[in-house]
PDB file of C-alpha atoms in Angstrom:
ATOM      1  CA  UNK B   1      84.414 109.978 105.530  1.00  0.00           C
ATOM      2  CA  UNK B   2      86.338 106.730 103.910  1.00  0.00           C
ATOM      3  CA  UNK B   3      87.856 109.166 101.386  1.00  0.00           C
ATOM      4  CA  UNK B   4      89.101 111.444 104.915  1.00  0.00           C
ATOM      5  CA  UNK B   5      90.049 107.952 106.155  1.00  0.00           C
ATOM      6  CA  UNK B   6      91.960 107.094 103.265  1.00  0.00           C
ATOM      7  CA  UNK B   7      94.109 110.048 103.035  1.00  0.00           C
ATOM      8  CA  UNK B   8      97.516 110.232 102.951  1.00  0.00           C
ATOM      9  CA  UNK B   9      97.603 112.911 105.949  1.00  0.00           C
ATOM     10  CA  UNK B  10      95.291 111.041 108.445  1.00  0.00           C
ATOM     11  CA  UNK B  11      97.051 107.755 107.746  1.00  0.00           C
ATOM     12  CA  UNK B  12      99.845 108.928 108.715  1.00  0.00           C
ATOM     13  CA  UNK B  13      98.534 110.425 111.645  1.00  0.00           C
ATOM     14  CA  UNK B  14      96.972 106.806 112.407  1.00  0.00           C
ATOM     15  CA  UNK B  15     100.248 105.056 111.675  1.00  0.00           C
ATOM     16  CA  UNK B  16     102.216 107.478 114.346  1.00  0.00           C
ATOM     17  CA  UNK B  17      99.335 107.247 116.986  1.00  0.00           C
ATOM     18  CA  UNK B  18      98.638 103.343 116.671  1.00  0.00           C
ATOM     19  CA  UNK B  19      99.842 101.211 119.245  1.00  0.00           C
ATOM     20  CA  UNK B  20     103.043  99.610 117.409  1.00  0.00           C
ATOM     21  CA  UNK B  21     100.505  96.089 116.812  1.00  0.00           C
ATOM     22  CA  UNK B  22     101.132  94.832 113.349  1.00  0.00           C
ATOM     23  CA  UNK B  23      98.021  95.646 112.202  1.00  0.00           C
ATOM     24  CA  UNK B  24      97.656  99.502 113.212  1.00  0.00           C
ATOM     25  CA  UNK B  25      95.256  99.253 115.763  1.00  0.00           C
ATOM     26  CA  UNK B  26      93.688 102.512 117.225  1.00  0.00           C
ATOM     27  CA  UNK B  27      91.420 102.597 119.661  1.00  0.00           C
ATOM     28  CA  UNK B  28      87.452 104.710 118.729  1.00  0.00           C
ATOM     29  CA  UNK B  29      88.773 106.957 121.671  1.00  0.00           C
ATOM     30  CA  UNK B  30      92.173 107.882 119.741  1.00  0.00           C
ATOM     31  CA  UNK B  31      90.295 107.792 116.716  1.00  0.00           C
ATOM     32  CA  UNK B  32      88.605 110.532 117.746  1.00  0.00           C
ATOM     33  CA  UNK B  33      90.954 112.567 118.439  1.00  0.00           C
ATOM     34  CA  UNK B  34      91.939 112.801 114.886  1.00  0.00           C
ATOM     35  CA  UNK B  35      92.121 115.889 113.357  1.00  0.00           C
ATOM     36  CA  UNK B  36      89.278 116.179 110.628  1.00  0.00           C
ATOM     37  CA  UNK B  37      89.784 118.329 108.024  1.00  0.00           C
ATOM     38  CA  UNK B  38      87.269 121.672 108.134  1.00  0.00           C
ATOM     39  CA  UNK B  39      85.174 121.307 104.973  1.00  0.00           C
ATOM     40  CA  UNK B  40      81.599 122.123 104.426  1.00  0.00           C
ATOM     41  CA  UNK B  41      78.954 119.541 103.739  1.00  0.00           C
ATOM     42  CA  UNK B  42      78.603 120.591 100.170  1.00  0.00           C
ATOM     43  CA  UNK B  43      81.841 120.531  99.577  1.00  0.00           C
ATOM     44  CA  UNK B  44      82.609 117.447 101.128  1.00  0.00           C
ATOM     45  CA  UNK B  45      79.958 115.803  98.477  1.00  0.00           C
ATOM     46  CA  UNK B  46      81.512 117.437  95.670  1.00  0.00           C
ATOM     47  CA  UNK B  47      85.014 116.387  96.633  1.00  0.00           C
ATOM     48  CA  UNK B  48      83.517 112.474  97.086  1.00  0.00           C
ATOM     49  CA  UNK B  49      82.152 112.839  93.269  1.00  0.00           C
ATOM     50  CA  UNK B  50      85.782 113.980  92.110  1.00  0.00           C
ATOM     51  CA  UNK B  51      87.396 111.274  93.884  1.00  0.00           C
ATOM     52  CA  UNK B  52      85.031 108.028  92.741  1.00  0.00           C
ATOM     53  CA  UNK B  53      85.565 109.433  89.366  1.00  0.00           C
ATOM     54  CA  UNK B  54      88.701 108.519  89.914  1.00  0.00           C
ATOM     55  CA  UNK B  55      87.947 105.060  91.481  1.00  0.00           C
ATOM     56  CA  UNK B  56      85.700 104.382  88.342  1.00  0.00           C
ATOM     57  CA  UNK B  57      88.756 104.979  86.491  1.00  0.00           C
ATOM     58  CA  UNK B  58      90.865 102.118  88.379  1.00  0.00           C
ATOM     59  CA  UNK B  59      88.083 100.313  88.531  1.00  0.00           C
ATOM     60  CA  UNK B  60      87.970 100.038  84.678  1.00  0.00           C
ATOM     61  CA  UNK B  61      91.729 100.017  84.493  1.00  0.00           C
ATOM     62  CA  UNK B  62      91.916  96.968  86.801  1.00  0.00           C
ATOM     63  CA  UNK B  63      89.434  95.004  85.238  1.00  0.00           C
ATOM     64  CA  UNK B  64      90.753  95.602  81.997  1.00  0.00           C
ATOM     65  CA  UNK B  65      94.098  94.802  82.928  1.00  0.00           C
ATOM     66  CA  UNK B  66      92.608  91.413  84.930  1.00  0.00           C
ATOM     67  CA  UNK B  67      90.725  89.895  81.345  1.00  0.00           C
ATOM     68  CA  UNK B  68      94.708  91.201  79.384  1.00  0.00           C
ATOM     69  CA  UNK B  69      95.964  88.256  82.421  1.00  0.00           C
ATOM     70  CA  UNK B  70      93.140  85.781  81.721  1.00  0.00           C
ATOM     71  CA  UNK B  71      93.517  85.923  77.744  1.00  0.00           C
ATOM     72  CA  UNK B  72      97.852  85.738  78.519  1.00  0.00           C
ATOM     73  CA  UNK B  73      96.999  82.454  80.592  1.00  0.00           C
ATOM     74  CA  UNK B  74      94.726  81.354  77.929  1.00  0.00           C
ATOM     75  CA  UNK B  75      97.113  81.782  75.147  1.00  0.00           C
ATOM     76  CA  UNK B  76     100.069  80.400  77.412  1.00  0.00           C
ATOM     77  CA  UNK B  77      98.115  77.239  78.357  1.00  0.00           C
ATOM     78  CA  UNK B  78      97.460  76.793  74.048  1.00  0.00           C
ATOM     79  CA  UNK B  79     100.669  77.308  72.845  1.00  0.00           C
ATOM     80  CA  UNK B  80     103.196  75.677  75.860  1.00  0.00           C
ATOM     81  CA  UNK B  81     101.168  72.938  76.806  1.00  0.00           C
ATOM     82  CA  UNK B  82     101.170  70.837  73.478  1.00  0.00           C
ATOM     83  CA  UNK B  83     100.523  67.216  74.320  1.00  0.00           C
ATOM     84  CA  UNK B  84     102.377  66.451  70.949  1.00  0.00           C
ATOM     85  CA  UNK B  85     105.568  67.999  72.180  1.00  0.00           C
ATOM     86  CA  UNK B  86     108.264  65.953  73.948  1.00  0.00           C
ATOM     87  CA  UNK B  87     108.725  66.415  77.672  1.00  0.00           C
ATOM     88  CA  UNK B  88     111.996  66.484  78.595  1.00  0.00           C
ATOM     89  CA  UNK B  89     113.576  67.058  82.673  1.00  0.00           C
ATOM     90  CA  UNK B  90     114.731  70.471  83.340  1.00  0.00           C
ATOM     91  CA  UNK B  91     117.949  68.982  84.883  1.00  0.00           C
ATOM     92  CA  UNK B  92     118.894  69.028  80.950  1.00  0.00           C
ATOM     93  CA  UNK B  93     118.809  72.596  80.825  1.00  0.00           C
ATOM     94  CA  UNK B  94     119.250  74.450  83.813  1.00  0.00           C
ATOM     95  CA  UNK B  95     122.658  74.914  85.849  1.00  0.00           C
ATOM     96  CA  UNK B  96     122.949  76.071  89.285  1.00  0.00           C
ATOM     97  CA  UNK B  97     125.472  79.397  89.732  1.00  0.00           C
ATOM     98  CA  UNK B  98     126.750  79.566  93.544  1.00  0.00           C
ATOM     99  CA  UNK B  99     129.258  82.418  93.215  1.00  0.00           C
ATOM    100  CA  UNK B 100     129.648  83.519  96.955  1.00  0.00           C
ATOM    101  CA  UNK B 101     130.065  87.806  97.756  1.00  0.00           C
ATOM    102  CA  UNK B 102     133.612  87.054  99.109  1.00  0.00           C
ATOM    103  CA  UNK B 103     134.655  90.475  98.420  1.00  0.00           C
ATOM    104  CA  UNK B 104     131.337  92.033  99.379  1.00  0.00           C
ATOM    105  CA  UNK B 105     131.383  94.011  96.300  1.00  0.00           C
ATOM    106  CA  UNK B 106     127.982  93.443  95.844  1.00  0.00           C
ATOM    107  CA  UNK B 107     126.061  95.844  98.147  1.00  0.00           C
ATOM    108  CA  UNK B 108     122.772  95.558  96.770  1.00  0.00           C
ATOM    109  CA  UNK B 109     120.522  92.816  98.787  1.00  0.00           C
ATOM    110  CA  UNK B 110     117.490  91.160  97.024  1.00  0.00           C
ATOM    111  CA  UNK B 111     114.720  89.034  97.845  1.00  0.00           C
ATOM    112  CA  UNK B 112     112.583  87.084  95.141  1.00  0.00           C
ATOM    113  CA  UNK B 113     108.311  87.278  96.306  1.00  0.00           C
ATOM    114  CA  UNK B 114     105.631  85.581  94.505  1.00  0.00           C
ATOM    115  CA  UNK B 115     103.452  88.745  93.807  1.00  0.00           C
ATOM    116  CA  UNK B 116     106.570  91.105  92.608  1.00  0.00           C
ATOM    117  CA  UNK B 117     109.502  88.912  91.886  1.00  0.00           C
ATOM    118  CA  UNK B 118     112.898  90.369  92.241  1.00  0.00           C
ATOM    119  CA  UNK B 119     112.475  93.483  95.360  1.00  0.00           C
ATOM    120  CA  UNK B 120     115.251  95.707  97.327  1.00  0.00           C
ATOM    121  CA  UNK B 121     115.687  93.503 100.587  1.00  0.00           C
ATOM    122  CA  UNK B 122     114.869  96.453 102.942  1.00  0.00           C
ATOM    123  CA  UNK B 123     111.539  97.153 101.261  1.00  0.00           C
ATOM    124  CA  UNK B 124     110.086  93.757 101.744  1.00  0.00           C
ATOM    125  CA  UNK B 125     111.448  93.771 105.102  1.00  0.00           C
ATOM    126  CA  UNK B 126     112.222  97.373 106.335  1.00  0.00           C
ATOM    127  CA  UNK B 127     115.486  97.055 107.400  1.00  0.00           C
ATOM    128  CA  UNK B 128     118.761  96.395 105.164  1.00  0.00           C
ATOM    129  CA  UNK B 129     119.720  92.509 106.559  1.00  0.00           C
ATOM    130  CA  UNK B 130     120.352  91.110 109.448  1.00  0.00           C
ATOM    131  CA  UNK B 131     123.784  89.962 108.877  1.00  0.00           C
ATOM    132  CA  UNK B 132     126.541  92.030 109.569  1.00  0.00           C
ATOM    133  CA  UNK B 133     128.894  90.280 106.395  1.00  0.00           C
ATOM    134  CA  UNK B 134     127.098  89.797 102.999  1.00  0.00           C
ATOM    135  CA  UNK B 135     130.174  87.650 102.141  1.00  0.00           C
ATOM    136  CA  UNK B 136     128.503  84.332 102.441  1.00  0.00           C
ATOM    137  CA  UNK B 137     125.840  85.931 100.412  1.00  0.00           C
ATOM    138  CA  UNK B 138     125.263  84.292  96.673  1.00  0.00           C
ATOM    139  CA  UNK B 139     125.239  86.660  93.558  1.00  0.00           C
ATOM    140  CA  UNK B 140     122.430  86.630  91.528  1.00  0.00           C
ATOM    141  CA  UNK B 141     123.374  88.211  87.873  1.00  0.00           C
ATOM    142  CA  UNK B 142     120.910  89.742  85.629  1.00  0.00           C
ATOM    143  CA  UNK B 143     119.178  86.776  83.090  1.00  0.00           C
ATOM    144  CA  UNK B 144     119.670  84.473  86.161  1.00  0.00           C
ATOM    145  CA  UNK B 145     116.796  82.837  87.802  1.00  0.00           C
ATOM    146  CA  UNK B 146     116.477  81.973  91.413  1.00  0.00           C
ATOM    147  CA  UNK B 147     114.333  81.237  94.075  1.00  0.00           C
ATOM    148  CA  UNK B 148     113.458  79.905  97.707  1.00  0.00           C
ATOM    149  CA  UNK B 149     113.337  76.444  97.787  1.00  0.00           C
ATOM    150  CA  UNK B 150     110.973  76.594 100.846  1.00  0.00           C
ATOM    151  CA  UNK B 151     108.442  79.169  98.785  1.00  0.00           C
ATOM    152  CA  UNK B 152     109.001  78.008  95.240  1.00  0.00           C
ATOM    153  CA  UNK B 153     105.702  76.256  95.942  1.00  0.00           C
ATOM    154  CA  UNK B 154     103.916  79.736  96.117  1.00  0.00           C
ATOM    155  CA  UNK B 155     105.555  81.154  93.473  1.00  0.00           C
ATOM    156  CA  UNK B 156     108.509  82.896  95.097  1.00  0.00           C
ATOM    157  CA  UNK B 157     110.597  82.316  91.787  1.00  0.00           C
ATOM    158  CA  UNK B 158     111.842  84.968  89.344  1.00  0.00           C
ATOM    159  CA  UNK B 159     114.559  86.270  86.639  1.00  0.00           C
ATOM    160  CA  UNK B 160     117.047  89.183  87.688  1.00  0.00           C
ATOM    161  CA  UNK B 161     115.893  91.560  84.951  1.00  0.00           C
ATOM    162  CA  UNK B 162     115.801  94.958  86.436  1.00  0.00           C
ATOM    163  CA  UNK B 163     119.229  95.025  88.119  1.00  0.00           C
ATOM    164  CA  UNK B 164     122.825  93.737  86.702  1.00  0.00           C
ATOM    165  CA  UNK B 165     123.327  92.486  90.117  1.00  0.00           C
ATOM    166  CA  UNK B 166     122.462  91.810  93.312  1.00  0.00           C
ATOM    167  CA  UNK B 167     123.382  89.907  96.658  1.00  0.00           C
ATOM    168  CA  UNK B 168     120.884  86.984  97.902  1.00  0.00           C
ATOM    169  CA  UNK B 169     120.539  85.303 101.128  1.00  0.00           C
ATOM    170  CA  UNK B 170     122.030  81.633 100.886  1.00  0.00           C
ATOM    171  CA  UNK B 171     119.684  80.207 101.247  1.00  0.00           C
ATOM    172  CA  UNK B 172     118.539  80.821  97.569  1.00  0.00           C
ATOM    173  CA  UNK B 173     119.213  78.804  94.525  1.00  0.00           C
ATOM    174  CA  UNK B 174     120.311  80.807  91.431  1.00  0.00           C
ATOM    175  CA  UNK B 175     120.282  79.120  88.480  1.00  0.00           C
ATOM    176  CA  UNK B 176     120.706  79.802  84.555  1.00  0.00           C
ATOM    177  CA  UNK B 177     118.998  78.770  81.665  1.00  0.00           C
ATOM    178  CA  UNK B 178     121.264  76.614  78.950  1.00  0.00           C
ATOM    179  CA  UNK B 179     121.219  74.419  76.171  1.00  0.00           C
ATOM    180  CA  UNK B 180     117.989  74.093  74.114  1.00  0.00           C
ATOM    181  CA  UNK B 181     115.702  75.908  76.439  1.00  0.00           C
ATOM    182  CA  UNK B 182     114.748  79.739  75.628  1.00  0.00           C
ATOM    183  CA  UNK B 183     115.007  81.408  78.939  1.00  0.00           C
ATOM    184  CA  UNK B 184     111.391  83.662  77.957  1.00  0.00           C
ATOM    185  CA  UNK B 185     109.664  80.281  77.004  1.00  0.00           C
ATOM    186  CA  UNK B 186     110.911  78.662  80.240  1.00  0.00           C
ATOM    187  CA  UNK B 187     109.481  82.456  82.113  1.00  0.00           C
ATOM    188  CA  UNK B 188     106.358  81.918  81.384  1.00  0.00           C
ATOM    189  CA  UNK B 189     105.732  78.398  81.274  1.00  0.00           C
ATOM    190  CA  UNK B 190     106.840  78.673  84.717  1.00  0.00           C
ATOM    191  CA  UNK B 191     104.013  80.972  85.784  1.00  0.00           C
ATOM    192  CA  UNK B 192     101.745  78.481  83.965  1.00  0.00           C
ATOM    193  CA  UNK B 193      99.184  76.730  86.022  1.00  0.00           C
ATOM    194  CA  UNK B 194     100.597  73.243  85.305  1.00  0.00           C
ATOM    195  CA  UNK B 195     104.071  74.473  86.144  1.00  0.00           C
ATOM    196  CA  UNK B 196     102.724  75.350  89.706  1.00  0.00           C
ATOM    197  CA  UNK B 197     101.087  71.972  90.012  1.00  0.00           C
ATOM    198  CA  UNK B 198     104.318  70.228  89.402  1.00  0.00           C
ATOM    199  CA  UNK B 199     106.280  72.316  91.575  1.00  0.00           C
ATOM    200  CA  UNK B 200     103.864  71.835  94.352  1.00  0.00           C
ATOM    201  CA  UNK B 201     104.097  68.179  93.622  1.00  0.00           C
ATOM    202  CA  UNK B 202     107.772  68.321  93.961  1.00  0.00           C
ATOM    203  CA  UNK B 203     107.180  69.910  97.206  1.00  0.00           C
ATOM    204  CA  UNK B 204     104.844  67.585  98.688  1.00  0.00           C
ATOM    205  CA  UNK B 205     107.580  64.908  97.907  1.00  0.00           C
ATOM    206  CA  UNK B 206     110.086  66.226 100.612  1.00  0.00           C
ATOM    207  CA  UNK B 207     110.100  66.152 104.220  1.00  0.00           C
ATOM    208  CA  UNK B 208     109.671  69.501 105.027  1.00  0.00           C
ATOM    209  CA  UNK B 209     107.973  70.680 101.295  1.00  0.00           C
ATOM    210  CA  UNK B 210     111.206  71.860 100.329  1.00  0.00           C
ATOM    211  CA  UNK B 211     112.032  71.875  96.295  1.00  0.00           C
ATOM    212  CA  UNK B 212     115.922  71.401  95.845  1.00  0.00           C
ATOM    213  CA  UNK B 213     117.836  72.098  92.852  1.00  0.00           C
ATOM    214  CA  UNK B 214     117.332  68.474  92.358  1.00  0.00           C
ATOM    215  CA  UNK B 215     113.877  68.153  92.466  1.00  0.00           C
ATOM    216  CA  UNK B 216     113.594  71.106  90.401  1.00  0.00           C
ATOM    217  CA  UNK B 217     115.525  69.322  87.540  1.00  0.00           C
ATOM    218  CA  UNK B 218     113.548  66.445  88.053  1.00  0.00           C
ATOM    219  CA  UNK B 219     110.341  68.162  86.629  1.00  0.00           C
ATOM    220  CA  UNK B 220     109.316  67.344  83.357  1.00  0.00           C
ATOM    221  CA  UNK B 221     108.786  70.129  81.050  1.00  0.00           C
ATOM    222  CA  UNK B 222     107.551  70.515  77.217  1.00  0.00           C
ATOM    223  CA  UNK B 223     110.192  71.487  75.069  1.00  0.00           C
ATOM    224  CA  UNK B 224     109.880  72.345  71.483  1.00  0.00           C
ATOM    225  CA  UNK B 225     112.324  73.314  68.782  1.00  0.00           C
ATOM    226  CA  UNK B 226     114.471  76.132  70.041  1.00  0.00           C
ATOM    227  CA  UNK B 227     112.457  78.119  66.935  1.00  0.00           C
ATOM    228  CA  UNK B 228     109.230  77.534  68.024  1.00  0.00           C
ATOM    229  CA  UNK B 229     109.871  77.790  71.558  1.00  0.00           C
ATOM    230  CA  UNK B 230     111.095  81.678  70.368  1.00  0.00           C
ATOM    231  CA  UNK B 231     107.979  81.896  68.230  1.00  0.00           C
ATOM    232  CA  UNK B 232     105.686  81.407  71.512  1.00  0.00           C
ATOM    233  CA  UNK B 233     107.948  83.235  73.752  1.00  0.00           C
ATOM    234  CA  UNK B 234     107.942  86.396  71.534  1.00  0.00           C
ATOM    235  CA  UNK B 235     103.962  86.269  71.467  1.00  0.00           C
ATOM    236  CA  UNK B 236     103.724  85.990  75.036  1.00  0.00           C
ATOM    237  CA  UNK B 237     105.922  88.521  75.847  1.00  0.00           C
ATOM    238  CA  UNK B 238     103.953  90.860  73.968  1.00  0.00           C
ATOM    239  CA  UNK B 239     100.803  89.986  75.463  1.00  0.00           C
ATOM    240  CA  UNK B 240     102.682  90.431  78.548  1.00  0.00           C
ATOM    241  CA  UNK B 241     104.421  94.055  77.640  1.00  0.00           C
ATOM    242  CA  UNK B 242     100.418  95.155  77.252  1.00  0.00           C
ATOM    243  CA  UNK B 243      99.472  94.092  80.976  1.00  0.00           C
ATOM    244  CA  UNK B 244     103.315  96.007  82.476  1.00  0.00           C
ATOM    245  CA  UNK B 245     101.908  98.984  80.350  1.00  0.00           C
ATOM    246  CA  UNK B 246      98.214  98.808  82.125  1.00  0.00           C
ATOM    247  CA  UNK B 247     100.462  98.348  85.720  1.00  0.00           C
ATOM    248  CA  UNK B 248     102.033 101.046  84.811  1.00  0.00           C
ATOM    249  CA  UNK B 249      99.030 103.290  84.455  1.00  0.00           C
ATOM    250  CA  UNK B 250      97.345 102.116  87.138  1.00  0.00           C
ATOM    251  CA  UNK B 251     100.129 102.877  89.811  1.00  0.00           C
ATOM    252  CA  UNK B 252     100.557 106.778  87.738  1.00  0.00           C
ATOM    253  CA  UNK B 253      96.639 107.100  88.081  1.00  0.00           C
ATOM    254  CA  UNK B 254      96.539 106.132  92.053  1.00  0.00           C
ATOM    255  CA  UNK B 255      99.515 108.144  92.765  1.00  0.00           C
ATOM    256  CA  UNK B 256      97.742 111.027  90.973  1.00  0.00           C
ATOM    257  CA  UNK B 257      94.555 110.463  92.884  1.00  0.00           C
ATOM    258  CA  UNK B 258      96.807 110.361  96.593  1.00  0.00           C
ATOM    259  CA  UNK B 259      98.067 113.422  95.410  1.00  0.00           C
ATOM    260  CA  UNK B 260      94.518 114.747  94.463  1.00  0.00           C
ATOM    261  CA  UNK B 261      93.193 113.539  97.970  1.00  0.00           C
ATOM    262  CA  UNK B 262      95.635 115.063  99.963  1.00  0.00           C
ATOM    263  CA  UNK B 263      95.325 118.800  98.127  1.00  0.00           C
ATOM    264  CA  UNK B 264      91.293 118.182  98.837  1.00  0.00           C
ATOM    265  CA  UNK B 265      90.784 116.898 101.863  1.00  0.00           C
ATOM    266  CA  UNK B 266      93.295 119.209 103.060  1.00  0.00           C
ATOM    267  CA  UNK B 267      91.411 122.775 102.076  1.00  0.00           C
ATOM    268  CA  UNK B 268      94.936 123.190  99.676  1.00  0.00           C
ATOM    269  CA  UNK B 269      92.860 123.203  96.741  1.00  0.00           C
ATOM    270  CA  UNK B 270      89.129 124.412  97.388  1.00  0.00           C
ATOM    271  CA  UNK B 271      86.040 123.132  95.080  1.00  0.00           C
ATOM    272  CA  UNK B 272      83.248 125.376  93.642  1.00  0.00           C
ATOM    273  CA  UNK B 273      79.715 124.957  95.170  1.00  0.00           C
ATOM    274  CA  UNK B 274      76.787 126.483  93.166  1.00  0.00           C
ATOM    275  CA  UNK B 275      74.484 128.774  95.175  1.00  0.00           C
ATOM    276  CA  UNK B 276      71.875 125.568  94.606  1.00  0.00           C
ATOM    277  CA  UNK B 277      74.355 123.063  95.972  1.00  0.00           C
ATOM    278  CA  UNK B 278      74.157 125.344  99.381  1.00  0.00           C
ATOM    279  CA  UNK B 279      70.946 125.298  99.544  1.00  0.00           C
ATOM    280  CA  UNK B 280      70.647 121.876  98.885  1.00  0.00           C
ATOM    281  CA  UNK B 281      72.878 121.228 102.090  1.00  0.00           C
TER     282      UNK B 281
END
């Protein structure tokens, strides 16, 4: 039954049916009403042992690809955070870009989250924007950073890597990366643990836990020769290409298993029951 719960058919039967709340709600009586798909009991147990075979295999996946993250903030935390290293302010080496969309050339509107970074505006919130005009809009160009100075403090901060362009609500602060700072050491000794801790500090500071450009640059940060800041930087990012591979895998193997779901728990594709399996039933 969870795996006939879980399917991509009957959720979207549930999604049409619910009552519009935010959280799907269906009543037991509309629940039963459901359509259930028409499949023996045998089968029904053989199709559950194909499908947590393929939950093992995520399961394994995801923890593998959880210990990749802990040894990548391990080795971060060792080779950033050297107390013998000068600390310098970020004001130094970053410089805010505020180029407005006057021309609306820029179509494509972004948002920066704290789980995915840079998204398509419309997928985070299902519709394109709410503005009519995008000309007030900043552009964010690719190597840029930028972020929401009233979620910076939960990680809503990111580089524009996987478009050229985009168009951002103004109410973000784009920003690039100068001067004796590598922009892939400054990456990831931003998601570093004492990187959030300072940011949140900077937060706390302001009236309504706000970080401005300002009190970003006023954040201390350790900064090494420009050499051995691209010595680190190309280490990490390798560590870090091995966990995108594993996400990678793990979204082709739980597409692959919605696709397997639906063909089973939809009679498309039928199992083979042994004569004993039958008579087990």
């Amino acid at each position: 039954m969870r795996y006939v719960l879980q399917g991509p058919v009957l959720q979207k039967l549930i999604a049409r049916n619910a009552n519009g709340s935010t959280f799907r709600e269906l009543s037991i009586e509309e629940l039963r009403k459901l359509p259930i798909p028409d499949v023996s009991l045998p089968e029904q147990r053989k199709i559950a042992a194909i499908l947590r075979t393929w939950d093992e295999a995520l399961e394994k996946l995801n923890a593998l690809r959880a210990a990749k993250a802990r040894q990548l903030d391990g080795l971060a935390a060792k080779l950033i955070h050297d107390e013998q290293v000068e600390r310098l302010h970020l004001r130094g080496f970053l410089k805010e870009k505020s180029t407005r969309n006057r021309d609306e050339q820029v179509q494509r509107v972004l948002s920066v989250t704290n789980s995915a970074g840079f998204v398509l505006a419309e997928e985070q919130f299902a519709h394109r924007v709410a503005s009519a005009s995008l000309s007030n809009y900043k552009i964010v160009r690719r190597g840029q950073y930028a972020y929401n100075p009233s979620r910076i403090n939960v990680g809503s901060i990111a580089r524009l890597d996987a478009w050229d362009e985009g168009a951002l609500s103004p109410m973000y602060v784009v920003f690039q990366v100068q001067g004796g700072l590598d922009a892939d050491f400054f990456g990831h000794w931003l998601r570093s643990a004492e990187a959030r801790q300072r940011i949140a500090l900077a937060a706390q500071g302001s009236v309504r836990e706000t970080v401005s450009f300002g009190d970003l640059g006023s954040i201390l940060v350790p900064v090494p020769t420009i050499e051995r800041q691209q010595a680190i930087a190309k280490g990490l990012n390798a560590a870090q290409a091995e966990i995108s591979l594993l996400d990678d895998e793990i979204k082709a193997v739980t597409r692959q298993k919605r696709g397997l779901m639906q063909k089973l728990l939809t009679g498309e594709w039928r199992v083979e029951v042994s004569d004993d399996e039958e008579a087990a039933a």
